[in-house]
Short mmCIF file of C-alpha atoms and ligand atoms in Angstrom, two decimals:
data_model
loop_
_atom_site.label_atom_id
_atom_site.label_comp_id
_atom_site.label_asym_id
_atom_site.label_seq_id
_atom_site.Cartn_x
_atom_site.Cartn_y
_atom_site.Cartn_z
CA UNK A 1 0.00 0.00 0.00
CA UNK A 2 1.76 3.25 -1.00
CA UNK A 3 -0.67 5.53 1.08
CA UNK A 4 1.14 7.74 4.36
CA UNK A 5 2.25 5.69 7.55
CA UNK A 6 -0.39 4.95 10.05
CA UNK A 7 -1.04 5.71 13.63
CA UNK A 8 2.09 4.43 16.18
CA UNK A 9 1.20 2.38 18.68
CA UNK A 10 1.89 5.94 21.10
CA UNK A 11 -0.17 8.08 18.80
CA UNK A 12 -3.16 5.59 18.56
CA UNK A 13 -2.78 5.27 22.69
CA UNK A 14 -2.86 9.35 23.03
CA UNK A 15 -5.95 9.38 20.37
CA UNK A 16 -7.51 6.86 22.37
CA UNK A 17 -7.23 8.51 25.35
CA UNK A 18 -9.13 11.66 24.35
CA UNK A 19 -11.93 9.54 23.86
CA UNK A 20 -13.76 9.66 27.35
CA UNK A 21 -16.30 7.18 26.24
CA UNK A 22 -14.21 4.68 25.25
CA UNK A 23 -13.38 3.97 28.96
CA UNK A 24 -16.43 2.43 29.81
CA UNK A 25 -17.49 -1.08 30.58
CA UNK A 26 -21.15 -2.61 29.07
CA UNK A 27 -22.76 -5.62 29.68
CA UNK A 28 -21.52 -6.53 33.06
CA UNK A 29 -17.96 -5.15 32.89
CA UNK A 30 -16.66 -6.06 29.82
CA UNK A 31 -14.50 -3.39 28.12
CA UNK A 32 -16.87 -1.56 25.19
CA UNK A 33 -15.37 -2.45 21.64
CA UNK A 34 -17.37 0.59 19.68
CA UNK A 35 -17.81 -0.91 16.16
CA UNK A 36 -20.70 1.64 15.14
CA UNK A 37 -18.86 4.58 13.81
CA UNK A 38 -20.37 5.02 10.35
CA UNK A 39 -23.32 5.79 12.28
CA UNK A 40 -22.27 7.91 15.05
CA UNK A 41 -18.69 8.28 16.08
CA UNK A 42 -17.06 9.17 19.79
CA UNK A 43 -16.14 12.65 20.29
CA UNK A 44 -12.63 13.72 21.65
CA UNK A 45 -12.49 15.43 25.20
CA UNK A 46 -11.77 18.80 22.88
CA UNK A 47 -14.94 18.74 21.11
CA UNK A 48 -16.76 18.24 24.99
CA UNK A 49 -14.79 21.12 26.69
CA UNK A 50 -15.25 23.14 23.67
CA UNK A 51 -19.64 23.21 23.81
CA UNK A 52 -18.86 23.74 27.44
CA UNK A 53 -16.92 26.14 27.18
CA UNK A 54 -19.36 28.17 24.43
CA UNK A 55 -22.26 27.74 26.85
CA UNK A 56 -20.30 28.62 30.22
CA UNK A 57 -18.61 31.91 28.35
CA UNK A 58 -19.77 32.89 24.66
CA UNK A 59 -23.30 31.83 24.77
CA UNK A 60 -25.47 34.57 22.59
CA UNK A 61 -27.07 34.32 19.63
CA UNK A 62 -24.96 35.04 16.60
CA UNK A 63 -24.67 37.83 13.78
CA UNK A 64 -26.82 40.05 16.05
CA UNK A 65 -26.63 42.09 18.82
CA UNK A 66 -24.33 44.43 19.66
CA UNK A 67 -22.87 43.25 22.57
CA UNK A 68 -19.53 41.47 23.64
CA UNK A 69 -21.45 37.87 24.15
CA UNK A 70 -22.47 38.42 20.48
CA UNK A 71 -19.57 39.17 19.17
CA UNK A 72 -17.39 36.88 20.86
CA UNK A 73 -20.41 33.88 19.82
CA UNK A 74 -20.59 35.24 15.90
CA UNK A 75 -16.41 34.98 16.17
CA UNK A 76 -16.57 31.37 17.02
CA UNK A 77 -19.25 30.29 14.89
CA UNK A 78 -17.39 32.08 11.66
CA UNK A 79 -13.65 30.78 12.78
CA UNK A 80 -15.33 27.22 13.17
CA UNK A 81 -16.68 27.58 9.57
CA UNK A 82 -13.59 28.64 8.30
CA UNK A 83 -12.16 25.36 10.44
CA UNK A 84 -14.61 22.81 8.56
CA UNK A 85 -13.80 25.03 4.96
CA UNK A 86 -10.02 24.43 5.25
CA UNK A 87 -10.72 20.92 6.74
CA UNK A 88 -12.21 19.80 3.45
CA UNK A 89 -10.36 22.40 0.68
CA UNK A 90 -13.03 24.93 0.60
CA UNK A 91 -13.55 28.72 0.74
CA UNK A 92 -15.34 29.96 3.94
CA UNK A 93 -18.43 31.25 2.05
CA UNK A 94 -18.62 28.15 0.71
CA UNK A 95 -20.18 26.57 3.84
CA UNK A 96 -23.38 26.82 4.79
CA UNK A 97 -23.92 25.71 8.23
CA UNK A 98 -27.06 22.81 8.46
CA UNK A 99 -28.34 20.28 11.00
CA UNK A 100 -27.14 17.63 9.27
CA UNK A 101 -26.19 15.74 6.00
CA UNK A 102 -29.34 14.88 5.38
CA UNK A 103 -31.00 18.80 6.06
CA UNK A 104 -28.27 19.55 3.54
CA UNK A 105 -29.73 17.65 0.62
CA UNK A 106 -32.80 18.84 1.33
CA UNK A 107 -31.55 22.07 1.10
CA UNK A 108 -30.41 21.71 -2.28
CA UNK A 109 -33.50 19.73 -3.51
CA UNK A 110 -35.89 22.35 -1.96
CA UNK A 111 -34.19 24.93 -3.88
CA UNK A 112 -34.37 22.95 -7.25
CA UNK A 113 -37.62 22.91 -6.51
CA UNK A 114 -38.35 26.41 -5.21
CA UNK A 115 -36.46 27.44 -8.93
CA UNK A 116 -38.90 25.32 -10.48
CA UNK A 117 -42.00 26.65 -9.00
CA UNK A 118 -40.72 30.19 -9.45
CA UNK A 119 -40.21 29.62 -13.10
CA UNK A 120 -43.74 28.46 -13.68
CA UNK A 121 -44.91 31.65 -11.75
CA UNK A 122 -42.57 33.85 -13.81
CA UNK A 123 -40.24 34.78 -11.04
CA UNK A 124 -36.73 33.74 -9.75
CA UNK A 125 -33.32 35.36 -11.14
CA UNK A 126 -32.59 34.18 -14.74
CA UNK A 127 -29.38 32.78 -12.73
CA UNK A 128 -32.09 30.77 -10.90
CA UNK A 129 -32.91 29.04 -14.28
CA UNK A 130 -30.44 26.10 -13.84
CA UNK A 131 -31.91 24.55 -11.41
CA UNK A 132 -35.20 24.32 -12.62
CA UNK A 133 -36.43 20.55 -13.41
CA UNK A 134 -39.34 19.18 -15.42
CA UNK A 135 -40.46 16.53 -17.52
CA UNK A 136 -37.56 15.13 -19.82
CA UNK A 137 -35.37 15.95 -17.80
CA UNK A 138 -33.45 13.28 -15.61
CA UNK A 139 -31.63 13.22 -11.77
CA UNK A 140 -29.38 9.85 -11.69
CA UNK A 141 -28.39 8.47 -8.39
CA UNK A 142 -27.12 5.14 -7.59
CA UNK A 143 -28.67 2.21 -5.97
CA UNK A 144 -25.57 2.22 -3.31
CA UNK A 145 -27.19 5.27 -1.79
CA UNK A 146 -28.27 5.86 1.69
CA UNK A 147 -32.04 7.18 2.11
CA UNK A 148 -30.40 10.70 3.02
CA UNK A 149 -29.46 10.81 -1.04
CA UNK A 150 -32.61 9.02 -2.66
CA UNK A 151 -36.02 10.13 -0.77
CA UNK A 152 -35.21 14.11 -1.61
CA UNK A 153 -34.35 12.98 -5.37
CA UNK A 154 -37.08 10.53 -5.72
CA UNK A 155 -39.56 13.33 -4.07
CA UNK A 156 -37.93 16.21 -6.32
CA UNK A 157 -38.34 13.70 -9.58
CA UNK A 158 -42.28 13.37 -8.79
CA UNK A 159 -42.90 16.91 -8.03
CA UNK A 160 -40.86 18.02 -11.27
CA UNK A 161 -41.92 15.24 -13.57
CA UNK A 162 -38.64 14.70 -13.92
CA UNK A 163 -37.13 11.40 -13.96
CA UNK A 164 -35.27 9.18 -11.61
CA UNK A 165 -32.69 7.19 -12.91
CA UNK A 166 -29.61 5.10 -11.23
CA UNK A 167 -26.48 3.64 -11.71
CA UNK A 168 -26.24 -0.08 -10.64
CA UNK A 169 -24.10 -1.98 -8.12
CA UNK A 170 -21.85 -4.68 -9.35
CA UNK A 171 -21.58 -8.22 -7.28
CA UNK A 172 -18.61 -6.86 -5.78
CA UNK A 173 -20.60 -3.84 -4.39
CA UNK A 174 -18.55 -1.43 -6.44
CA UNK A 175 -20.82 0.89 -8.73
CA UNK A 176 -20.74 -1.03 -12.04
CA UNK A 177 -20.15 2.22 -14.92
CA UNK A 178 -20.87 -0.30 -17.94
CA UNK A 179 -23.75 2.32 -18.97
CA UNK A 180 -22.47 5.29 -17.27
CA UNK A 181 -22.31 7.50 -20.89
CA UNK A 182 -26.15 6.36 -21.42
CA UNK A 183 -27.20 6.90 -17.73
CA UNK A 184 -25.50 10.46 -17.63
CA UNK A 185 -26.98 11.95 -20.79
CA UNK A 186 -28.03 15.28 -22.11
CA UNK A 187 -31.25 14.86 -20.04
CA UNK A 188 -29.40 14.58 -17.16
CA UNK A 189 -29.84 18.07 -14.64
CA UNK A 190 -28.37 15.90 -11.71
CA UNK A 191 -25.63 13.35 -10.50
CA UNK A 192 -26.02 12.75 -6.65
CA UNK A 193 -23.85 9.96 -4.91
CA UNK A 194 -21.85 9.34 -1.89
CA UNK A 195 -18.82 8.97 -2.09
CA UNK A 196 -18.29 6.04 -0.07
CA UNK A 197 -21.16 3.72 0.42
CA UNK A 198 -22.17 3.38 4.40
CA UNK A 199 -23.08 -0.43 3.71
CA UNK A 200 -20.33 -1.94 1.56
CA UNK A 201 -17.67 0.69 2.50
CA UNK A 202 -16.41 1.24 -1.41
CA UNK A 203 -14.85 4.38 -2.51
CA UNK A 204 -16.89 5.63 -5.59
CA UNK A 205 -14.84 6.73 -8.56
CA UNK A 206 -15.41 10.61 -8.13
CA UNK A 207 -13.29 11.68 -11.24
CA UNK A 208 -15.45 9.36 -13.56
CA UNK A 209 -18.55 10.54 -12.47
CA UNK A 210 -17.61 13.72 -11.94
CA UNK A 211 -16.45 14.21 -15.89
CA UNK A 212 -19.65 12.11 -16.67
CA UNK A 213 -21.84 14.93 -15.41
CA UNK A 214 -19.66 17.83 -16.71
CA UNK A 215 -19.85 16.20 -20.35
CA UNK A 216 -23.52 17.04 -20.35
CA UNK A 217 -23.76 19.73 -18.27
CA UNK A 218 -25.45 18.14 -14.84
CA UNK A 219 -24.67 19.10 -11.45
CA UNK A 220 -23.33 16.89 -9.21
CA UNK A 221 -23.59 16.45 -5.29
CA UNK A 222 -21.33 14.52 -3.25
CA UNK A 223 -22.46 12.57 0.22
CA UNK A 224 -19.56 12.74 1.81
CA UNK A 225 -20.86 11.93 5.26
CA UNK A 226 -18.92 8.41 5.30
CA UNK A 227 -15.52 10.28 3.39
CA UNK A 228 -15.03 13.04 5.44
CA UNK A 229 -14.18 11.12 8.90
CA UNK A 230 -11.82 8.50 7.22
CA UNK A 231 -10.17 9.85 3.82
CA UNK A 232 -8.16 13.46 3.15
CA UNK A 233 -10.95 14.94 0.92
CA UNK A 234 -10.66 18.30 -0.87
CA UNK A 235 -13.72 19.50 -2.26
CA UNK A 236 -11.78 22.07 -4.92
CA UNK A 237 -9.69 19.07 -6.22
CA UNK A 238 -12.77 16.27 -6.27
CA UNK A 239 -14.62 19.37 -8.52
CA UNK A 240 -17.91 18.60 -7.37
CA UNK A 241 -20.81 21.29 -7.56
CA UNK A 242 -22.01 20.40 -3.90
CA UNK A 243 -21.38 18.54 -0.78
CA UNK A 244 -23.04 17.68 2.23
CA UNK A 245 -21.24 16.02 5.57
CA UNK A 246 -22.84 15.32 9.50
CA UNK A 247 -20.61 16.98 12.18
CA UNK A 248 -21.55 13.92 14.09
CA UNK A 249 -19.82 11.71 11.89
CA UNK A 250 -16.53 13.09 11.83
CA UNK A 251 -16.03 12.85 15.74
CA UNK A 252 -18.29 16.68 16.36
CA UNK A 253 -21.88 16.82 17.96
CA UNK A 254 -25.30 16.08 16.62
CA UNK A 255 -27.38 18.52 15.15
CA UNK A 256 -25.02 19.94 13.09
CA UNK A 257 -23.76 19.69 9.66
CA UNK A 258 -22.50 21.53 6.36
CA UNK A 259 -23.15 22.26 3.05
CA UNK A 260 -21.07 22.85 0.29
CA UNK A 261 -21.84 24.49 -2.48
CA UNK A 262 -19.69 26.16 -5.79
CA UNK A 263 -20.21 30.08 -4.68
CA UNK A 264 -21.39 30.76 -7.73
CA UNK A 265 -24.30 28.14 -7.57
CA UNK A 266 -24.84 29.36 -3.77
CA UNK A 267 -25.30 32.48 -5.24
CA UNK A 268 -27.37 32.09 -7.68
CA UNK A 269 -29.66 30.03 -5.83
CA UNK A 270 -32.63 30.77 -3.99
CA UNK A 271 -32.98 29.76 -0.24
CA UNK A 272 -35.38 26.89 0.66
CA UNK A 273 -36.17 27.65 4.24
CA UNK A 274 -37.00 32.02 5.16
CA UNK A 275 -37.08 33.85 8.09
CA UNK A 276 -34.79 35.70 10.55
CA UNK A 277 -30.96 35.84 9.82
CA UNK A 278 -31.36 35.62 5.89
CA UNK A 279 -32.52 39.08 5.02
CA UNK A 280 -31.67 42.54 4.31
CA UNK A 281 -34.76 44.55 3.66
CA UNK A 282 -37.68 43.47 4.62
CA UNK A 283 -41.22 44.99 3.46
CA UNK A 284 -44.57 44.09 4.72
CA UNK A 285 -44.83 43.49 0.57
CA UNK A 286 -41.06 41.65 -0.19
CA UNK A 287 -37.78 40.85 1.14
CA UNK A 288 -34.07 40.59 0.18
CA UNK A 289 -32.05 38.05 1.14
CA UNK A 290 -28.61 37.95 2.15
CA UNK A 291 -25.67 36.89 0.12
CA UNK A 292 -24.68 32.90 0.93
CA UNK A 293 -23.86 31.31 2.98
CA UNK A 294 -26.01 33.19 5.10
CA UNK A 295 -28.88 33.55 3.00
CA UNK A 296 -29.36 29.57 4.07
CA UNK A 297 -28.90 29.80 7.55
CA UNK A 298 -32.56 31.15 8.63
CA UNK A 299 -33.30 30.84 12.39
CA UNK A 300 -31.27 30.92 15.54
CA UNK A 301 -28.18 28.80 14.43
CA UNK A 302 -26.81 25.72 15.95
CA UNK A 303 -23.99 27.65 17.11
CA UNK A 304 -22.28 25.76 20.10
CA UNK A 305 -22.61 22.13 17.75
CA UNK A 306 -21.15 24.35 14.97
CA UNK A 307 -18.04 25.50 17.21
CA UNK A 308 -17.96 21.63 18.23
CA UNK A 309 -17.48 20.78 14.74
CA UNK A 310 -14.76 23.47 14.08
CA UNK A 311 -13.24 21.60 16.71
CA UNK A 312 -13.31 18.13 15.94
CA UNK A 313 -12.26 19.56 12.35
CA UNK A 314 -8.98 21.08 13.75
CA UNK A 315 -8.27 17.81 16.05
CA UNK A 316 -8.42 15.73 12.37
CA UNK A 317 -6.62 18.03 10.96
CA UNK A 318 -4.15 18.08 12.85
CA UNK A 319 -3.30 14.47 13.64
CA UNK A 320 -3.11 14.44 9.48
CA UNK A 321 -6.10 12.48 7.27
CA UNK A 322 -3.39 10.80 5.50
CA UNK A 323 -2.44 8.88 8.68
CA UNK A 324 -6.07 8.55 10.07
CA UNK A 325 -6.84 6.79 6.10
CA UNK A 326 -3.84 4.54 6.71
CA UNK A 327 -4.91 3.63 10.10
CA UNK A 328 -8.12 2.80 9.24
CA UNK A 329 -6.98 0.75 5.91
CA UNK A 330 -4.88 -1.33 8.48
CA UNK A 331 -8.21 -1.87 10.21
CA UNK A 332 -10.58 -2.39 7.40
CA UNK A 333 -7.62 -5.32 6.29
CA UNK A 334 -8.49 -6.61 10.35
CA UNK A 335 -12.10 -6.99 9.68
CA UNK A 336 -12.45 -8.53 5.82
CA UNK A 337 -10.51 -11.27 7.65
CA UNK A 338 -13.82 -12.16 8.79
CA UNK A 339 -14.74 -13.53 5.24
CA UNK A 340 -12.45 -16.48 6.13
CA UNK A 341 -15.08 -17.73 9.33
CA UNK A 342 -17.35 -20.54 7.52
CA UNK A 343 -20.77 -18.99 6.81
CA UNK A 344 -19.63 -15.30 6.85
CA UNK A 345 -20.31 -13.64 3.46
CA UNK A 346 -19.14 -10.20 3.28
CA UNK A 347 -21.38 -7.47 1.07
CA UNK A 348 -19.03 -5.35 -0.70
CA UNK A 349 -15.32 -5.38 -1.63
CA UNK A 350 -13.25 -7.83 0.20
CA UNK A 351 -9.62 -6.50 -0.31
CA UNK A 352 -8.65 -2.97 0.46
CA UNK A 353 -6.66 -1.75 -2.37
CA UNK A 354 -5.23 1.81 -3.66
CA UNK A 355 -7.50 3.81 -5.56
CA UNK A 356 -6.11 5.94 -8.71
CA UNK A 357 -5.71 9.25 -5.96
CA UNK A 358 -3.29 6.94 -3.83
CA UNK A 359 -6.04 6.78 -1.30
CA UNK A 360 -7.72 3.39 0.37
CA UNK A 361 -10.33 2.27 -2.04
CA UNK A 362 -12.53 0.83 0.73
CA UNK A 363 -12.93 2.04 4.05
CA UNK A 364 -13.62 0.46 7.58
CA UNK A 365 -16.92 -0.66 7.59
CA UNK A 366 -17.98 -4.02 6.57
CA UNK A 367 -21.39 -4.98 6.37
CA UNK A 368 -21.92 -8.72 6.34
CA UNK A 369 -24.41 -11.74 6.89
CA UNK A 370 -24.04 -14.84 8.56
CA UNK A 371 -25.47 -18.38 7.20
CA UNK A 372 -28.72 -19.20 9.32
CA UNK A 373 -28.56 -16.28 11.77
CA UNK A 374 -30.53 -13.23 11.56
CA UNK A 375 -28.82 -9.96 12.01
CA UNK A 376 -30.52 -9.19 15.03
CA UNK A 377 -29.45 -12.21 16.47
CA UNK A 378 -25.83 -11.48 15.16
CA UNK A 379 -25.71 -8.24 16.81
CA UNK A 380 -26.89 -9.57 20.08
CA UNK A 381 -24.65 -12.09 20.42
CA UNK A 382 -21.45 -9.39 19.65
CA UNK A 383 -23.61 -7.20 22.15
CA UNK A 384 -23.21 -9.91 24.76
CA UNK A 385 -19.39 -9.76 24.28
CA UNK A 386 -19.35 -5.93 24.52
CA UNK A 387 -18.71 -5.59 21.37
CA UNK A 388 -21.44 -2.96 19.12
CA UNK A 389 -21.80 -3.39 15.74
CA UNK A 390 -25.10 -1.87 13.59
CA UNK A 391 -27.52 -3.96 12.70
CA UNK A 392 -30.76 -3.64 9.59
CA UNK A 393 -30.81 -2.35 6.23
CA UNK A 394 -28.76 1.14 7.55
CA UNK A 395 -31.00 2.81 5.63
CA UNK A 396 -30.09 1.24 2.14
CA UNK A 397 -32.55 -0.99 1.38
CA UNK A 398 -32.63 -0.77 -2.31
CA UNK A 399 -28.53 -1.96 -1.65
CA UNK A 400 -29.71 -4.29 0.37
CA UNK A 401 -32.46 -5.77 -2.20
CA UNK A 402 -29.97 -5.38 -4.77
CA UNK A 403 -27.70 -8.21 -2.67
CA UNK A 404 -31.38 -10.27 -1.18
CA UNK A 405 -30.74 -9.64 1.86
CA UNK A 406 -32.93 -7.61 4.12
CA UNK A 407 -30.60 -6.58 6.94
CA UNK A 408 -27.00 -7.00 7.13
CA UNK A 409 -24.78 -6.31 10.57
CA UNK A 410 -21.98 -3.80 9.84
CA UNK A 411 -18.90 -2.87 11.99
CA UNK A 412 -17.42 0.39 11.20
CA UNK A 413 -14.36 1.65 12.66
CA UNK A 414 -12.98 4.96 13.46
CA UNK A 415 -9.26 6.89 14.15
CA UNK A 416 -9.90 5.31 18.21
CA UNK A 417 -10.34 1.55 17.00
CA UNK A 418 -7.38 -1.14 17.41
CA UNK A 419 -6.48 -3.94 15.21
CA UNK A 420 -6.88 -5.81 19.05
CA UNK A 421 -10.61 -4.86 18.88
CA UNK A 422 -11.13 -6.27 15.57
CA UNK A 423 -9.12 -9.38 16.70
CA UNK A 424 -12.00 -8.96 19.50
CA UNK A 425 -14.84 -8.85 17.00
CA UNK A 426 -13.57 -11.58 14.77
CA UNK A 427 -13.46 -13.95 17.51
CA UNK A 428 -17.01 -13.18 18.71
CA UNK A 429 -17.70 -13.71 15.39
CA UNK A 430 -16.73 -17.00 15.02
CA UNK A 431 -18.57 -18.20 18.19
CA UNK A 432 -22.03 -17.23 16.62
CA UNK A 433 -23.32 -20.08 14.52
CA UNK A 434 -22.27 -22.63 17.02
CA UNK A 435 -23.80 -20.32 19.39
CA UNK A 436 -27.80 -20.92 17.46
CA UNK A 437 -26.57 -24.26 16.68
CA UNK A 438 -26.26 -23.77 12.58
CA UNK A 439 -23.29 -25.42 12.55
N1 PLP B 501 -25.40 9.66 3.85
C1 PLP B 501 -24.68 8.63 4.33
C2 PLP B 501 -23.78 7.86 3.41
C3 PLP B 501 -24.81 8.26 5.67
O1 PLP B 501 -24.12 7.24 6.15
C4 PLP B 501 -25.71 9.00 6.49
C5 PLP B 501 -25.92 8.62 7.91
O2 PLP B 501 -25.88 7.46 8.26
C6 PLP B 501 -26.39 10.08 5.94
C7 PLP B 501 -26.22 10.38 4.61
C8 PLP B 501 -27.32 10.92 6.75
O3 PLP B 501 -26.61 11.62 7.72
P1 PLP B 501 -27.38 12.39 8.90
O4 PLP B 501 -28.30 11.36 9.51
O5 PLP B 501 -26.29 12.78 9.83
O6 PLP B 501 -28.11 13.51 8.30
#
């Protein structure tokens, strides 16, 4: 593997203990083996102190009032969006603060759709006019995506009378790109897909896709909730049009998240949610909005989670993404081992490799199904052993159809996890069939 060194042994022991939560025992003492990262990861002790910290001594409201709470408040909230723009190679305009991944692309869809209504009612900017959708035209997703990047789409495509349309997944849970040119036509307005899959765990081929949709003129938006945590990503250099992340994700709080968009497709586009912090003049007749990024953030802001997520930015950052994608290669290597314990099938790639950036082409988190046990029962067992792993369809279940299966179990790893805790999980594994007597 030619991608950077990984963690020491010192450096993953001083990561480790920043991690409060890792400490503690479950299930009658036994030391907690946290395998459920893709869905919500730990957070450092810096991303704690640092909420604290805003409530006990900054807490105000931000980008009004004039007093020194205020301004101290609006001066974290803007250096921790200028901490998440740098994080993933953007400008700070280019970040529009949201309460998640998921608010994000509905953002953008609500937009689309705002554009398209105020086309039919002869209003909207002219620069408004590209993202306005109707019949013949086409939004292509993939059927790797998580429900985050297919309900808005699918809901967009029926209220447009546009069409939906997908790229496949090949056996190996890599997105097969036999028909990419005739998926990605002249039709298509939209390319949405994430950029690594939270059930299989496969890279997606950005570059492709990305000169796919520039051939014919789409847009494209990148979920990069499952890249972001695990993989250096720069927005700039990947060339997407938009890109949406969870704070939670990448070791920050809940309830907060970020949009990306190209500044000039923030600014031409019109906001989806109105209200307080978004305007400049307002009549009892019209208003006019603010420039981006603020002209999405209606509302009193999430600003402590958003200062929380500068923070767990920075702590990333600085322990380097190339040595946090290296680490977690050496951990993703750990758990495919698991394809070698009789009746374990693993859904999705089973070697890590090098993708054409140099990068891992798979992360840490491998979804899987064992031979006569249900997931449920898979997880419970792992649960009796401390160990947590996710179990259902992780809200994929076209991917999951796609493979006929309707619920996998899926551990997912993070910068805390050891090789020793997959060595953990592995041999819980291996105890399970005997366990329900499928043997
Ligand atoms: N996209 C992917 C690939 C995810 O894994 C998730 C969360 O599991 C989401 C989108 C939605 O993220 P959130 O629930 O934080 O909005």
């Amino acid at each position: 593997m030619t991608i950077a060194t990984a963690l020491s042994a010192t450096e993953l022991a001083a990561v480790r203990a920043d991690f409060p939560l890792l400490a503690r025992t479950v299930r009658g003492g036994r030391p907690l083996v946290y395998l459920d990262s893709a869905a919500t990861s730990q957070k450092p002790q810096v991303v704690l102190d640092a909420e604290v910290d805003f409530y006990e001594q900054r807490n105000a409201a931000v980008h009004r009032g004039a007093h020194q709470l205020a301004e101290e408040a609006t001066e974290a909230f803007e250096d921790a969006r200028a901490a998440v723009a740098g994080f993933v190679g953007a400008d700070v305009g280019e970040i529009v603060w949201t309460s998640g991944a998921t608010a994000a692309i509905n953002l953008v869809s609500a937009a689309m759709l705002g554009s398209t209504l105020d086309a039919a009612l002869g209003r909207g900017s002219d620069a408004s006019r590209r993202f306005v959708l109707g019949p013949g035209d086409e939004i292509v997703v993939t059927e790797a995506e998580h429900h985050a990047n297919l309900v808005p789409w699918q809901e967009l495509s029926a209220r447009t009378g546009a069409t939906l349309r997908w790229l496949r997944v090949s056996d190996d849970g890599r997105l097969d790109l036999s028909d990419l040119d005739e998926v990605v036509n002249e039709r298509t307005k939209v390319l949405a897909f994430a950029h690594v899959s939270n059930v299989t765990g496969a890279v997606a081929p950005v570059a492709t896709l990305v000169a796919a949709a520039r051939r014919v003129g789409a847009l494209t938006v990148l979920d990069a909730c499952q890249s972001v945590p695990h993989l250096p990503v720069d927005l700039h250099a990947l060339d997407v049009d938009f890109a949406v992340f969870s704070g939670h994700k990448m070791l920050g709080p809940t309830g907060v998240g970020a949009l990306y968009g190209r500044r000039e497709l923030l600014e031409a586009m019109p906001p989806a949610t109105t209200g307080g912090s978004m305007v400049e003049i307002v009549t009892m007749e019209r208003t006019t909005f603010s420039p981006p990024p603020q002209r999405f953030e209606a509302g009193t802001q999430m600003v402590a989670q958003a200062v929380g997520m500068g923070v767990a930015a920075q702590w990333l950052g600085e322990l380097g993404m190339q040595a946090v994608a290296a680490h977690e290669a050496e951990l993703a290597a750990e758990m495919l081992k698991i394809a070698d314990i009789p009746g374990v099938r693993v859904i999705g790639p089973s070697t890590v490799g090098v993708g054409p950036d140099g990068l891992p082409d798979r992360v840490a988190a491998v979804s899987f199904v064992v031979d006569g046990v249900h997931a449920h029962d898979v997880g419970q067992v792992l649960d009796d052993a401390g160990i947590a792993v996710r179990v259902g369809h992780h809200c994929a279940q076209p991917l999951h159809r796609r493979f006929g299966v309707a619920a996998t179990a899926r551990a997912s790893a993070s910068v805390y996890t050891t090789v020793e805790e997959i060595v953990a999980f592995r041999e819980a594994l291996t105890g399970v069939r005997a366990f329900f007597s499928v043997d």
